[in-house]
XYZ file of C-alpha atoms in Angstrom:
320
model
C 341.668 32.710 92.335
C 341.820 36.413 93.224
C 338.235 36.303 94.483
C 338.951 33.255 96.651
C 342.013 35.043 98.068
C 339.888 38.096 98.922
C 337.330 35.851 100.635
C 340.080 34.216 102.685
C 341.433 37.641 103.685
C 337.941 38.726 104.709
C 337.507 35.526 106.713
C 340.781 36.176 108.479
C 339.927 39.754 109.434
C 336.431 38.821 110.620
C 337.869 35.932 112.597
C 340.105 38.394 114.434
C 337.156 40.654 115.253
C 334.717 37.982 116.353
C 337.104 35.564 117.978
C 337.741 37.731 121.027
C 334.048 38.637 121.300
C 332.865 35.068 121.026
C 335.484 33.066 122.894
C 335.082 35.138 126.070
C 331.297 34.553 126.316
C 328.938 31.615 126.581
C 328.223 30.267 123.123
C 325.551 28.352 121.255
C 325.910 26.608 117.905
C 322.780 26.930 115.783
C 322.476 24.492 112.888
C 319.556 24.886 110.497
C 318.573 23.366 107.176
C 319.256 25.514 104.113
C 317.969 23.239 101.378
C 317.060 19.627 100.716
C 316.459 17.533 97.627
C 314.979 14.021 97.814
C 315.788 11.708 94.933
C 314.408 8.285 94.071
C 316.944 5.480 94.247
C 314.849 3.348 91.867
C 314.552 6.009 89.194
C 318.275 6.821 89.244
C 318.921 3.394 87.758
C 315.687 2.799 85.849
C 315.107 6.104 84.059
C 317.926 7.806 82.147
C 316.034 11.102 81.803
C 315.545 11.242 85.576
C 319.180 10.303 86.174
C 320.560 13.107 84.009
C 318.110 15.692 85.366
C 318.943 14.877 88.994
C 322.666 15.182 88.310
C 322.040 18.714 87.046
C 319.836 19.561 90.046
C 322.518 18.419 92.511
C 325.204 20.307 90.595
C 323.079 23.468 90.726
C 322.584 23.106 94.504
C 326.331 22.699 94.960
C 326.980 25.769 92.819
C 324.403 27.803 94.738
C 325.783 27.072 98.191
C 329.316 25.770 97.837
C 331.049 27.968 95.248
C 334.094 28.026 97.490
C 333.532 24.531 98.805
C 332.873 25.571 102.401
C 330.094 23.035 102.995
C 329.545 19.335 102.482
C 326.196 17.660 101.947
C 324.588 15.604 104.684
C 322.331 12.898 103.328
C 319.571 10.713 104.717
C 318.769 7.299 103.307
C 315.024 6.890 103.815
C 312.347 4.326 103.057
C 308.744 5.125 102.178
C 305.713 3.010 101.348
C 305.625 2.437 97.600
C 303.271 4.477 95.412
C 302.643 4.023 91.700
C 300.407 5.396 88.983
C 297.850 2.878 87.682
C 298.144 3.228 83.884
C 295.074 1.100 83.057
C 292.838 3.403 85.127
C 294.008 6.539 83.321
C 291.516 8.556 81.283
C 291.269 12.129 79.997
C 289.710 13.404 83.249
C 291.864 11.953 86.013
C 294.873 9.825 86.888
C 295.116 7.303 89.720
C 297.780 6.739 92.395
C 298.007 3.456 94.301
C 299.517 3.352 97.785
C 300.901 -0.119 98.507
C 300.600 -2.027 101.765
C 303.385 -4.432 100.804
C 305.213 -5.314 97.600
C 302.058 -6.411 95.740
C 298.957 -5.513 97.750
C 297.399 -2.076 97.218
C 296.176 -0.440 100.410
C 294.502 2.665 98.986
C 293.727 4.285 95.640
C 293.587 8.038 95.096
C 292.032 9.669 92.023
C 293.443 13.059 91.012
C 291.844 15.260 88.313
C 294.198 16.101 85.470
C 293.162 19.735 85.916
C 295.326 19.773 89.066
C 298.457 18.463 87.421
C 298.122 20.971 84.580
C 299.038 23.583 87.191
C 302.564 22.140 87.158
C 303.025 22.432 83.408
C 302.700 26.198 82.870
C 301.084 25.627 79.473
C 298.201 27.591 77.962
C 296.723 24.617 76.085
C 296.007 20.908 76.539
C 298.767 18.444 75.606
C 298.702 16.683 72.242
C 299.384 13.358 73.907
C 299.564 11.895 77.430
C 301.368 8.661 78.294
C 301.007 7.225 81.804
C 303.404 4.618 83.201
C 303.821 3.363 86.770
C 306.425 5.993 87.620
C 305.611 9.038 85.490
C 303.251 10.902 83.207
C 304.726 12.145 79.931
C 303.048 15.143 78.290
C 303.662 15.954 74.625
C 303.234 19.543 73.439
C 304.409 19.476 69.833
C 308.169 18.904 70.101
C 308.148 19.791 73.801
C 308.077 16.706 76.039
C 307.520 17.052 79.812
C 308.179 14.219 82.287
C 306.312 14.411 85.599
C 307.423 11.738 88.050
C 305.037 10.288 90.585
C 306.743 11.575 93.725
C 307.206 15.033 92.211
C 303.485 15.120 91.401
C 302.495 13.976 94.889
C 304.901 16.498 96.421
C 303.853 19.482 94.301
C 300.123 18.821 94.736
C 300.592 18.057 98.456
C 298.578 14.869 98.103
C 297.843 13.273 101.473
C 299.314 9.802 101.141
C 299.390 9.153 104.893
C 303.031 8.372 104.250
C 306.267 9.214 106.051
C 309.983 8.894 105.342
C 311.782 6.589 107.750
C 315.409 7.683 108.219
C 317.599 4.573 108.318
C 321.028 6.079 107.606
C 322.792 9.441 107.912
C 325.972 10.200 105.980
C 328.075 13.068 104.651
C 329.699 13.585 101.280
C 331.696 16.156 99.367
C 330.801 14.392 96.119
C 327.023 13.778 95.987
C 327.174 12.508 92.405
C 329.501 9.720 93.548
C 328.383 8.660 97.025
C 325.914 7.150 97.517
C 324.655 8.074 94.017
C 326.922 5.832 91.919
C 329.297 3.958 94.222
C 328.515 0.880 96.300
C 327.346 1.865 99.767
C 326.852 -0.367 102.813
C 324.033 1.760 104.267
C 322.159 1.612 100.973
C 322.675 -2.147 100.688
C 321.243 -2.630 104.186
C 318.227 -0.470 103.314
C 317.604 -2.514 100.168
C 317.978 -5.818 102.016
C 315.801 -4.863 104.999
C 313.061 -2.812 103.328
C 312.928 -3.004 99.532
C 311.077 -6.298 99.133
C 308.389 -5.297 101.646
C 306.657 -2.698 99.491
C 308.985 0.249 100.056
C 310.763 2.772 97.876
C 314.186 4.091 98.834
C 315.108 7.769 98.754
C 318.249 9.795 99.301
C 317.664 13.226 100.825
C 320.605 15.524 100.077
C 320.788 18.317 102.662
C 322.805 21.485 103.137
C 323.029 23.216 106.520
C 324.010 26.624 107.864
C 326.166 26.603 111.026
C 326.185 29.778 113.144
C 327.940 30.594 116.401
C 325.847 32.755 118.724
C 327.621 34.501 121.585
C 325.376 35.172 124.597
C 326.353 38.384 126.348
C 325.174 40.075 129.510
C 323.899 42.962 127.379
C 321.129 43.250 124.795
C 323.620 42.542 122.010
C 324.367 38.986 120.909
C 326.999 38.249 118.283
C 326.165 35.864 115.436
C 328.755 34.626 112.934
C 328.817 31.636 110.586
C 331.402 28.925 110.902
C 332.259 29.650 107.268
C 333.746 32.945 108.447
C 335.162 31.885 111.799
C 336.355 28.457 110.706
C 336.368 27.134 114.283
C 335.954 23.689 112.764
C 337.046 22.962 109.213
C 334.738 21.869 106.405
C 335.209 18.144 106.934
C 334.879 18.384 110.717
C 331.741 20.531 110.380
C 330.079 17.919 108.161
C 331.060 15.103 110.511
C 329.774 17.117 113.465
C 326.330 17.614 111.875
C 326.185 14.011 110.698
C 327.112 12.602 114.104
C 324.677 14.852 115.982
C 321.847 13.633 113.729
C 322.931 10.017 114.195
C 322.915 10.518 117.977
C 319.332 11.808 117.833
C 317.823 9.621 115.107
C 319.451 6.202 114.950
C 319.902 3.273 117.346
C 323.335 1.933 118.203
C 322.875 -1.155 115.998
C 322.171 0.814 112.827
C 325.846 0.561 111.798
C 329.111 -0.945 112.978
C 330.529 2.614 112.925
C 328.089 3.933 115.549
C 330.514 3.999 118.475
C 333.176 5.741 116.370
C 330.712 8.388 115.190
C 329.412 9.107 118.683
C 333.004 9.220 119.954
C 333.808 11.845 117.312
C 330.779 13.873 118.416
C 331.922 13.779 122.059
C 335.425 14.864 121.106
C 334.210 17.795 118.994
C 331.839 18.988 121.714
C 334.591 18.746 124.307
C 337.051 20.647 122.091
C 334.565 23.454 121.421
C 333.601 23.641 125.077
C 337.235 24.288 125.986
C 337.940 26.542 123.002
C 334.890 28.854 122.974
C 332.921 27.991 126.130
C 330.252 26.144 124.145
C 327.081 25.591 126.187
C 324.548 24.208 123.737
C 323.984 22.972 120.185
C 320.567 23.623 118.603
C 319.620 21.744 115.434
C 316.528 22.319 113.293
C 315.586 20.374 110.180
C 312.281 21.592 108.767
C 311.017 22.172 105.216
C 308.463 24.936 104.705
C 306.220 22.884 102.441
C 303.132 20.946 103.549
C 303.930 17.690 101.768
C 304.365 14.344 103.473
C 307.639 13.960 101.561
C 308.975 16.059 104.457
C 307.296 14.113 107.235
C 309.953 11.978 108.933
C 310.352 9.304 111.549
C 313.049 6.879 112.673
C 313.557 4.150 115.234
C 314.106 6.881 117.851
C 311.645 9.651 116.884
C 307.937 9.764 116.080
C 306.467 11.280 112.933
C 307.402 14.958 112.709
C 307.879 17.803 110.248
C 310.529 19.408 112.414
C 313.490 17.348 113.501
C 314.452 19.798 116.199
C 316.615 19.041 119.227
C 319.280 20.414 121.538
C 322.505 19.026 122.922
C 323.071 20.868 126.204
C 326.168 20.808 128.381
C 324.341 18.741 130.992
C 324.040 15.837 128.527
C 326.432 12.946 129.136
C 327.707 13.259 125.589
C 328.814 16.832 126.357
C 331.491 15.663 128.762
């Protein structure tokens, strides 16, 4: 409690210093991705080991970035073409991944030497036993059992699947282990209904962002301060702002019945910040520094890209 109080005092003093410097100048909001974690919707409910491990991973991410609960997670619901291991084609030398064209028809088969996956295990000897199922490879080293799931393998080895994640929903949550992880969720239900039976897997990408205010001066010095210190918009409003900006850029108006409300919120926040701190532009960048097609995205409004980067300038209609 004492540490939180000290942080709040520091935030207050810094706010006093930066507020006068920032509010008198032209300002830009820079929003960039800090960290992301994709999780498999199917495996959450079909594999208890995966379920428990992912809960720990999400808890660790929260602890790393939100000790004082100054950020919420922004999540994407995405669909990808289904891939599976082919257990009957497994042997001691290689394993096989099938990329599906639809729910049943295989479009392409990729053979991967086991020597490559051993790089992931950090072991100095061969396993005593290997069990291959559709979704994972289980390695037994004495009493040590290692589960390697198919998408983790493809991601780590950067296997070219000619695949891409289609973003079909953007949301925000302060409780990632509840929503949309465990609770019923309309966006998830729509994704299942529209895509699941056509040979797709569903993923939730949990994302954390850094929000900085950059004050543009008529000198060589620009002032940069995070919203966590300035608190120009509170935690909930910051999450809604990021969510709604991404919806504006990525999703069509018919993606949800809440679209008009979300875009209205975005307009109101932009207008408030324009009046409050002379906001001129919002710059958003979502890019993962890892050459895996797990981080290649598209949507109904954008083509395949590794960098979801865009600006909302004051000359946009939404910036009224």
